[in-house]
Amino acid sequence: MPRTKIRYDRPIRAIAPADEEHHVRRTNHAKARQAYRESLQFEAEVRSALEALGYGTSPDELQVASQIDLVAHHRGPIFEHKLIVECKNWEAPVSVSTVRELAGIVDSLSTKASPVHGMIVSKVGFTKEAKSFAASSGIEALTLSDLSTRAFDTKPVIENTVVNFESGHLSTAYVDLSCQINEQGTGTIYKPVEKFLDEFLATTSRRGVAVLGNFGSGKTSLCQHYAYLLAQRWKEGGLDRRMPIFVHLRELPNLHDLESEVLRIINKDYKAEATLLGWRQWLRKGRTLLLLDGFDEMASGMDRVTIRTNLAALGQFTEQNSLKFILSCRTHFFRTRVEEDTLGNVLRLYMCDWGRSELTEYVRHSAPDQAPDIIGRIDSTYNLNELSRTPIFLSMIVESVDGIRAGLNQAKLYQIYTDRWIESQEYRSQISPEEKRHFMEELAFEMFIKDETKISHHRLPESVKRVFELKDYESVSAFDRDIRTCSFLVRNSDDFYQFSHKSYSEYFLAIRLARQVKEKDTREFAQREITSEIAGFFASFFESDWLVLVRLMLGDNVELCRVNAAVSLGRLPWMPQIHDAMLLGLKTEQSTKVLIRISDALSISGREDAIVELVNLARGAGGLALHCLRNLAGHVNQSAVAALFRDILEGERDPERVCVAIEAARGTIGPFQRSVSDLLKANWWKAHEAVVSRLLEYASEVVDLAFAKLFEELLARRRTSETSDSQRRHALQALQLTFRARVESRVREIRKESSGRRNREDDPGGRKACEGIVRREFGFLIDDDQLTAVLDRTFLGTAIRITGRRSRRGMG
């Protein structure tokens, strides 16, 4: 068949009228289908909002007019509220005629026995006349946004957050805090922390931040202040707002049902009246920041597996609802940095000690009239400068300045503060100060033995009766009232009583144990292993009697007694005699549990000869060797430790030990670069998910280009679990973010080098050539969207000039 000859000199045939009409019909039909789908979606959102308010909804069951979209019922204890609803997914405001029509239908259906109410929900709003008529005729005229707000009212949460902060001590005494990403105290210091949190939460895909610090370092104050700032911003408006919800985790049993637990707190503590459906609908908006304070208080009795499952539940809840969260916890709740990995893919933020500027600012805010005297007393009193670096101790110093004396340690400071507070309440108490201290010690010990942090209001009178040996009801009631109102106990929202700060229970327990040990009674001291915080208070009572603890560590028959003595010795100021006793304990002790605690104490000292001993132990096998290895991760700058970790990375195949070595290498990437490169070239680790996970964390912090390219295979591999695949994506994003500036700089550099050359018309300004060079140099480390944007900015002018030359040539 001969080919048809095309004539280019003929005009293109116009579309026939019939074809044009068919095209218009098809276009209008498609638009109508799209509008119908959007209308159904709008109606579904209205229905969801009404159900969140407690209404049951159905399509128009009254069959009175096509414009009635929904009928909603809300059945109260006596009457039923019936509502007919129109859903107007219109681009223009609803006019007064539409409101009149609905008002007429409502009047025709409503009776005195069975009243009916009307509502119009608009996409964009109402005319002025429509609003006025709706108000006068009893018709609810709302936008979908207004209705959604009623489904979950944020006002009680915001208002109570502001009021609670402004009515407390922090409103005048709060001082900007500092933080670092590196626990070792090196690297950038971010101050104020709130500014860092703003930037991080706005720019990262990570769901959360773990704020870690020692007790009394300001974690709770930071969370409360940040919640207050966010609440103030919420009131001011803005598209980037997040509603803050501050939660004391000590009031929660676990993190497995955060949806209902947080809703309970919202309704009880923030005086809201939210429904479960309304809360769920709000969560879907992804505009909430949970500030979860005191994870260590909630999880103190959990084992590592339970802790891991709780944190996994938190991650799943926040991921499903597109939430962000801040979780505060004592640093030493996790015994090692490796244990901190239980936190998962959250940023760890370490609170910094206070310096001179924070000290001065706090004192001037808290006691403006006494500020010069207090600062002078701190400067002239032994050890006060060190203690005042911690906010909780500084607040005690300010309040107890008259009782300050030389030779102060943390236990003596607590003694001064608690004595002063107890005696200040004596005028309103039937119990003497001595009896009150005695009860606090007994209660602290009871909670410690039972592994509890709180006691129910039912059990508290029983404890009062037992401790004071009371028999008549009136005495028990009077003593119980005094204990509840004039001591260090506070009541939470579940009617349980607990120490107002965990450190008070630790202090009172330490007093009791120290007194008994000094009286040569170690039965209670040997009942349960004490925490590092308790040991800190306990050891303070033995600064001049340290030999008592040495004898217990080396010679007591009860294993737990030796364990607790070793933990306590590690909290004393370093002395050669104590160090020698620990080295002797390593050689003579048979119990692995005691050896582990001695190794902890040696690690805290950080002395070179102690570290050498730990290195020797870590080169062995078994649980003690692995524990020593984890302790050494904090001393990686010492040559013996660095050599140990390099040997592990280059030659060992034990996944647990290699994971510890990778984690230790993260803090100082340079010295271990070759060792990690050797590990990447091996194949054995690819079958171990834990090692892959540690390498992904390591990769996200690499800054050397050639070294970063070695991780391409690791980052390209799909893993078997959603968690590890998400971690891979985060690591890749982190690396691409690291090299963004260098990619942009390289593009400008290549453009400058090629500026004197003649531009090819098929490659304006050498854009394609530049892109090729950059891709060869940076490979998978390039963010494609960023590179395109950089090339557009750099070469757009050249492309326009060449296009202009082509146009002029064609015209010629």
Coordinates of N, CA and C in Angstrom, one line a residue, residues 513-514 517-518 522 525 530 535-556 561-572 575 578 581-582:
L513 N 20.2 2.5 105.6 CA 21.2 1.4 105.3 C 22.5 1.8 105.9
A514 N 23.0 3.1 105.8 CA 24.3 3.5 106.3 C 24.3 3.4 107.8
V517 N 24.7 -0.4 108.7 CA 26.0 -0.9 108.4 C 27.0 -0.4 109.4
K518 N 26.9 0.8 109.8 CA 27.9 1.4 110.7 C 27.7 0.7 112.1
T522 N 24.3 -5.9 108.6 CA 24.2 -5.8 107.1 C 23.1 -6.6 106.6
F525 N 21.1 -4.4 104.1 CA 22.0 -4.0 103.1 C 22.2 -5.1 102.1
I530 N 21.5 -2.4 95.3 CA 21.1 -1.0 95.3 C 21.5 -0.4 93.9
A535 N 23.6 4.3 95.8 CA 25.0 4.1 96.2 C 25.7 5.4 96.4
G536 N 25.3 6.4 95.5 CA 25.9 7.7 95.7 C 25.6 8.4 97.0
F537 N 24.4 8.3 97.5 CA 24.0 8.8 98.8 C 24.7 8.0 99.9
F538 N 24.6 6.7 99.8 CA 25.1 5.7 100.8 C 26.6 6.0 101.0
A539 N 27.4 6.1 99.9 CA 28.8 6.2 99.9 C 29.2 7.6 100.6
S540 N 28.3 8.6 100.5 CA 28.6 9.9 101.1 C 28.8 9.8 102.6
F541 N 28.2 8.8 103.2 CA 28.3 8.6 104.7 C 29.5 7.8 105.1
F542 N 30.3 7.4 104.1 CA 31.5 6.6 104.4 C 32.8 7.2 103.8
E543 N 32.8 8.5 103.6 CA 34.0 9.1 103.0 C 35.2 9.0 103.9
S544 N 34.9 9.0 105.2 CA 36.0 8.8 106.2 C 36.1 7.4 106.8
D545 N 35.0 6.6 106.4 CA 35.0 5.2 106.9 C 35.0 4.2 105.8
W546 N 35.7 4.6 104.7 CA 35.7 3.7 103.5 C 36.2 2.3 103.7
L547 N 37.0 2.1 104.8 CA 37.6 0.8 105.1 C 36.5 -0.2 105.4
V548 N 35.4 0.3 106.0 CA 34.2 -0.6 106.3 C 33.7 -1.2 105.0
L549 N 33.6 -0.4 104.0 CA 33.1 -0.9 102.7 C 34.1 -1.9 102.0
V550 N 35.4 -1.6 102.2 CA 36.4 -2.5 101.6 C 36.3 -3.8 102.3
R551 N 36.2 -3.9 103.6 CA 36.1 -5.1 104.3 C 34.9 -5.9 103.8
L552 N 33.8 -5.2 103.7 CA 32.5 -5.9 103.2 C 32.7 -6.5 101.8
M553 N 33.4 -5.7 100.9 CA 33.6 -6.2 99.5 C 34.5 -7.4 99.5
L554 N 35.5 -7.4 100.3 CA 36.5 -8.5 100.2 C 36.2 -9.7 101.1
G555 N 35.4 -9.5 102.2 CA 35.3 -10.5 103.2 C 33.9 -11.0 103.6
D556 N 32.8 -10.3 103.2 CA 31.5 -10.7 103.7 C 31.1 -12.0 103.0
C561 N 25.8 -8.5 99.6 CA 26.5 -7.5 100.4 C 27.8 -7.1 99.8
R562 N 28.5 -8.0 99.2 CA 29.8 -7.7 98.5 C 29.5 -6.9 97.2
V563 N 28.4 -7.2 96.6 CA 28.0 -6.4 95.4 C 27.7 -5.0 95.7
N564 N 26.9 -4.8 96.7 CA 26.5 -3.4 97.1 C 27.7 -2.6 97.6
A565 N 28.6 -3.3 98.3 CA 29.8 -2.6 98.8 C 30.7 -2.2 97.6
A566 N 30.8 -3.0 96.6 CA 31.6 -2.7 95.4 C 31.0 -1.5 94.7
V567 N 29.6 -1.5 94.5 CA 29.0 -0.4 93.9 C 29.2 0.9 94.6
S568 N 29.1 0.9 95.9 CA 29.3 2.1 96.8 C 30.7 2.6 96.7
L569 N 31.7 1.7 96.7 CA 33.1 2.1 96.7 C 33.4 2.9 95.4
G570 N 32.7 2.5 94.3 CA 32.9 3.1 93.0 C 32.4 4.6 93.0
R571 N 31.5 4.9 94.0 CA 31.0 6.3 94.1 C 31.8 7.2 95.0
L572 N 32.8 6.7 95.7 CA 33.6 7.5 96.6 C 34.7 8.2 95.8
M575 N 40.9 6.9 95.7 CA 42.0 6.9 96.6 C 42.8 5.6 96.3
I578 N 41.7 2.3 97.9 CA 40.4 1.7 97.4 C 40.7 1.0 96.0
A581 N 42.4 -2.2 96.6 CA 41.4 -3.2 97.1 C 40.6 -3.8 96.0
M582 N 40.2 -3.0 95.0 CA 39.4 -3.5 93.9 C 40.2 -4.4 93.0

